[in-house]
Short mmCIF file of N, CA and C in Angstrom, two decimals:
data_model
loop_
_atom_site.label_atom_id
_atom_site.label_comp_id
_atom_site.label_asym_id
_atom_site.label_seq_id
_atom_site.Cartn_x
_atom_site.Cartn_y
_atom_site.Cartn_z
N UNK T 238 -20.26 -5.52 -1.81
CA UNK T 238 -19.03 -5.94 -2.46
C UNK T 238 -19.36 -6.46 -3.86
N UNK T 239 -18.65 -5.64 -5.23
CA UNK T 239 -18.94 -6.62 -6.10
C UNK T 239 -18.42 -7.92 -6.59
N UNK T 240 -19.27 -8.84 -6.82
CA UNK T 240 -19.43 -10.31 -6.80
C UNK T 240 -17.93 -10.61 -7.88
N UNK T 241 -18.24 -9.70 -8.91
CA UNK T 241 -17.02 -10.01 -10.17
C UNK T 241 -15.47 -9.77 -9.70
N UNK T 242 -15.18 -9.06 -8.47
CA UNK T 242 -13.97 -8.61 -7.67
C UNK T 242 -13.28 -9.82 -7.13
N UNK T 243 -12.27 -9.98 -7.01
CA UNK T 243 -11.85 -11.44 -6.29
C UNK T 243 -10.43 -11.53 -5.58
N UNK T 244 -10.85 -11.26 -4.43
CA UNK T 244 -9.31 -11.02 -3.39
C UNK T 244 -8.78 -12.27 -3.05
N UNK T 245 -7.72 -11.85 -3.42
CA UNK T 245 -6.37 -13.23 -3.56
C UNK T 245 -5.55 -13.00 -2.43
N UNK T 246 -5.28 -11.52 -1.68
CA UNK T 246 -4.34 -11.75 -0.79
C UNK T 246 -4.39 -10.56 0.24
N UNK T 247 -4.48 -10.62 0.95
CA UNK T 247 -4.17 -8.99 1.91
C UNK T 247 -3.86 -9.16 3.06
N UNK T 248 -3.41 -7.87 3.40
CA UNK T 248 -1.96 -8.04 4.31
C UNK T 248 -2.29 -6.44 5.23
N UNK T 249 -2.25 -6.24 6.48
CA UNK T 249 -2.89 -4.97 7.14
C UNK T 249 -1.45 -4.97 8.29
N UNK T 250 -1.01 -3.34 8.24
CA UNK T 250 -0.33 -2.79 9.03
C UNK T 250 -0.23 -1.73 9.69
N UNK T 251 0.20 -1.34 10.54
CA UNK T 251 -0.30 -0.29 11.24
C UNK T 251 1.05 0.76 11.37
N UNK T 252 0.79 1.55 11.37
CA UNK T 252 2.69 2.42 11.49
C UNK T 252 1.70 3.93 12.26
N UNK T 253 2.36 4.41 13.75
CA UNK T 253 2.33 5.03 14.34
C UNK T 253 0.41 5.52 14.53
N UNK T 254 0.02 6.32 13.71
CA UNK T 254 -1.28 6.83 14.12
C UNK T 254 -2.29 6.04 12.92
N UNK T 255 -1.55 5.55 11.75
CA UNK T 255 -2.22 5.02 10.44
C UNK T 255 -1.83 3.61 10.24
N UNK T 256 -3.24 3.20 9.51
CA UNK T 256 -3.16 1.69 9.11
C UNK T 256 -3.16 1.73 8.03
N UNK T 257 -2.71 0.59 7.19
CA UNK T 257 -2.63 0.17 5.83
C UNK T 257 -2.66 -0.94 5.44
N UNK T 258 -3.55 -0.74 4.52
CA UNK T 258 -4.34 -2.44 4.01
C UNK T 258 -3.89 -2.30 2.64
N UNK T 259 -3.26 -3.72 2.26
CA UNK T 259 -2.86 -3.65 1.07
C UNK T 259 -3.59 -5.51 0.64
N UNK T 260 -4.39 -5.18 -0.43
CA UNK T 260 -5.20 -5.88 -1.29
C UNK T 260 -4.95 -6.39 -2.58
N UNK T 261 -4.60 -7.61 -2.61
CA UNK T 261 -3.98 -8.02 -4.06
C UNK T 261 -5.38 -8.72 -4.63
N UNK T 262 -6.15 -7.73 -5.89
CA UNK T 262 -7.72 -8.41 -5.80
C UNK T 262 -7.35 -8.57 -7.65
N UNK T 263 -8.53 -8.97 -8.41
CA UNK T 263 -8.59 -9.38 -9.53
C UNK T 263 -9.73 -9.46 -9.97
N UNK T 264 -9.87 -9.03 -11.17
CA UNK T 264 -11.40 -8.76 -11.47
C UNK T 264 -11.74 -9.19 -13.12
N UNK T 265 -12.37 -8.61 -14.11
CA UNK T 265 -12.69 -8.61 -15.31
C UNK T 265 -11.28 -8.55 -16.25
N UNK T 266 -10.91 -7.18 -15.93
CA UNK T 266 -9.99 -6.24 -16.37
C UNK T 266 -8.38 -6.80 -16.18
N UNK T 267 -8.30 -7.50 -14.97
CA UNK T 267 -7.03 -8.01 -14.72
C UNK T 267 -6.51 -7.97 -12.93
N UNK T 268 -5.61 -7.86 -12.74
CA UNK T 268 -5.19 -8.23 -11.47
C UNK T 268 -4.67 -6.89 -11.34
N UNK T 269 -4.99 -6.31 -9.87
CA UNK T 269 -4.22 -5.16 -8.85
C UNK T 269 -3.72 -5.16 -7.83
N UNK T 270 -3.50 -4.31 -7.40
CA UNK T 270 -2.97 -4.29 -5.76
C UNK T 270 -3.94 -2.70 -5.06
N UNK T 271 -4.48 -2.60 -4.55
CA UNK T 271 -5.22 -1.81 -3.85
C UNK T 271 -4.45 -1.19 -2.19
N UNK T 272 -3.99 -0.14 -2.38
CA UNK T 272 -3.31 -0.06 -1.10
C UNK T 272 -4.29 1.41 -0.62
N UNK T 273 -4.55 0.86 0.77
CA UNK T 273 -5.49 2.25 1.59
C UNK T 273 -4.95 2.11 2.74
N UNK T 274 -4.94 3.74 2.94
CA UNK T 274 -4.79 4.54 4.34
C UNK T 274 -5.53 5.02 5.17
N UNK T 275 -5.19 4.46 6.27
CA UNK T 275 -6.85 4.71 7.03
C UNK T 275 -6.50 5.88 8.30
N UNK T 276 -6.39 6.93 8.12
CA UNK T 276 -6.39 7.82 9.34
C UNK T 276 -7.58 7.88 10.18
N UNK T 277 -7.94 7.63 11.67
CA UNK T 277 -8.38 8.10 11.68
C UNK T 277 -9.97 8.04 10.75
N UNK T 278 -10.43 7.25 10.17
CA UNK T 278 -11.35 6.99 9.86
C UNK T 278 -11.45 7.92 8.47
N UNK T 279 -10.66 8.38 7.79
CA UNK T 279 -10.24 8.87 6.65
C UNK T 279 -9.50 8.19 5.96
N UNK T 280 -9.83 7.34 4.60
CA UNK T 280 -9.21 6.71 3.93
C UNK T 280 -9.14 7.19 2.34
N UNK T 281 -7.72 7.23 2.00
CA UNK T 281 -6.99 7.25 0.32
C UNK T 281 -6.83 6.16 -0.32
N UNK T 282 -6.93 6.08 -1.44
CA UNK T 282 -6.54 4.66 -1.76
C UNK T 282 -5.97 4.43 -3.62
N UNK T 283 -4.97 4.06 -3.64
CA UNK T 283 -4.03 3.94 -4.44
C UNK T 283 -4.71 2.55 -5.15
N UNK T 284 -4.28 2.40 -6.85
CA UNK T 284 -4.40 1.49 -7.13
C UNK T 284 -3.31 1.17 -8.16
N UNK T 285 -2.78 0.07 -8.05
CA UNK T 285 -1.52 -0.31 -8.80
C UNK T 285 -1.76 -1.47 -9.57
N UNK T 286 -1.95 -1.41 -11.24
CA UNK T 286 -1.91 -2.72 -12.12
C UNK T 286 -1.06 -3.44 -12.12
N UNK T 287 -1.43 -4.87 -12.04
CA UNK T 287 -0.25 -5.88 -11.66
C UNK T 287 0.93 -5.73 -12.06
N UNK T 288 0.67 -5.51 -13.55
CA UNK T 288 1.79 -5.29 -14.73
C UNK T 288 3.07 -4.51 -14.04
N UNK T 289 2.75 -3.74 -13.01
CA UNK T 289 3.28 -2.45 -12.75
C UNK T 289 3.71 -2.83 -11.49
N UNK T 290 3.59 -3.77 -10.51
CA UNK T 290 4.24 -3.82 -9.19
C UNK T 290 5.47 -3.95 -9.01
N UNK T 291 6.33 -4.79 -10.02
CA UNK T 291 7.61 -4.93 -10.01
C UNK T 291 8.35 -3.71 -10.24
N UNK T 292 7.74 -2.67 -11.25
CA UNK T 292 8.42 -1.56 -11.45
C UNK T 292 8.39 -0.57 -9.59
N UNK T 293 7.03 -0.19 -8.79
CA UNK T 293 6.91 -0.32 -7.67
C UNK T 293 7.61 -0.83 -6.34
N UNK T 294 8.17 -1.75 -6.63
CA UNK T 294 8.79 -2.51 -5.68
C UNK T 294 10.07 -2.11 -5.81
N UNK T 295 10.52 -2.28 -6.92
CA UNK T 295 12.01 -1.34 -6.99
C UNK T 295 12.13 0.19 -6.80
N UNK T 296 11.18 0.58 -6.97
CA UNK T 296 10.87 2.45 -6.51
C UNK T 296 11.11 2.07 -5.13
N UNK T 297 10.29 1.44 -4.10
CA UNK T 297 9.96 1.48 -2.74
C UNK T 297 11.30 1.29 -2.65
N UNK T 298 12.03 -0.25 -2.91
CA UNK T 298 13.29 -0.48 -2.29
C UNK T 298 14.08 0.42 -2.44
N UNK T 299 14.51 1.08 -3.22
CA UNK T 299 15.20 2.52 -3.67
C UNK T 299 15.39 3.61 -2.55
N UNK T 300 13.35 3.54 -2.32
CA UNK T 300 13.34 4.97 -1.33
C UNK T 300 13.44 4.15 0.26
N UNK T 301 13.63 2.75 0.26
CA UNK T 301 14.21 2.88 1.68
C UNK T 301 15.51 2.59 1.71
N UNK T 302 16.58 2.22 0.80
CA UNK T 302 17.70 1.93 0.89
C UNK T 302 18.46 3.91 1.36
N UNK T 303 17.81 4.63 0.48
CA UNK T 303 17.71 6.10 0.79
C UNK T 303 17.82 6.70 2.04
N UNK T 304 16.33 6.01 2.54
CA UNK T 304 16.01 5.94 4.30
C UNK T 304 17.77 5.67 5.00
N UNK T 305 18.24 4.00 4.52
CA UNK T 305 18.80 3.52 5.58
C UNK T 305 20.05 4.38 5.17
N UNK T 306 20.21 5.39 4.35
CA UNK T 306 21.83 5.52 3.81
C UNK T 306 21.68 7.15 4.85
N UNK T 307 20.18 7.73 4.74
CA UNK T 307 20.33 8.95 5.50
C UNK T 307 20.47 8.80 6.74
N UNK T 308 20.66 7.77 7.33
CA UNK T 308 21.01 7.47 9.01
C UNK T 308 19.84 7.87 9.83
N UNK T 309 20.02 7.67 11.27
CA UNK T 309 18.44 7.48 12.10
C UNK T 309 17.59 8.83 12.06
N UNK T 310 16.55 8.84 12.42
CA UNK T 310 15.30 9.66 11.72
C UNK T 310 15.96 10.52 13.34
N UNK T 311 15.60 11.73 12.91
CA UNK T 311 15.10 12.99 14.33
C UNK T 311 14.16 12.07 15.15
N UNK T 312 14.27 12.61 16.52
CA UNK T 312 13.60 12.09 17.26
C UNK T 312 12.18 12.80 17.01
N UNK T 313 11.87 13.95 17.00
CA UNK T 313 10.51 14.71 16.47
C UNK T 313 10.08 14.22 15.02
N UNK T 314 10.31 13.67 14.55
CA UNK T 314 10.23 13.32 13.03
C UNK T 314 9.03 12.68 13.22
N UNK T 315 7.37 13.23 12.57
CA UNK T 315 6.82 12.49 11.79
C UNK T 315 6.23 12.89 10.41
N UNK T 316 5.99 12.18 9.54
CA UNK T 316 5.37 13.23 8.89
C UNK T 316 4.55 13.79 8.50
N UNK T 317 4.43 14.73 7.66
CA UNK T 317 3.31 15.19 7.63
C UNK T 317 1.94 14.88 6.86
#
């Protein structure tokens, strides 16, 4: 782990077959949010500058207000 990295907050969830760890860390450069997907022992991982979460957060709320306006999911529904 490098020493200059410095995690302030994280938060781990799990949704159907995948987990997700989301990492609010801070370093030299400035403050992020680190979000990874763990399939299965296969992990992606996104990184979002602080500056930029608020813009983020209103995207997300957006795409679930979306979710709740398209009414309940198919029962076969996952994705892909």
């Amino acid at each position: 782990m490098d020493p200059s990295v410095r995690n302030i907050k994280s938060e781990k969830i799990d949704v159907e077959r995948k987990i997700f760890m989301f990492d609010l860390k801070e370093n030299d450069r400035g403050r992020f949010l680190r979000i990874t997907e763990d399939v299965r022992g296969r992990r992606d991982t996104i990184i979002i500058p602080a500056p930029g979460l608020e813009e983020f957060r209103r995207a997300l709320d957006s795409v679930i207000a979306a979710s709740r306006e398209a009414g309940p999911l198919p029962a076969s529904s996952f994705p892909v």
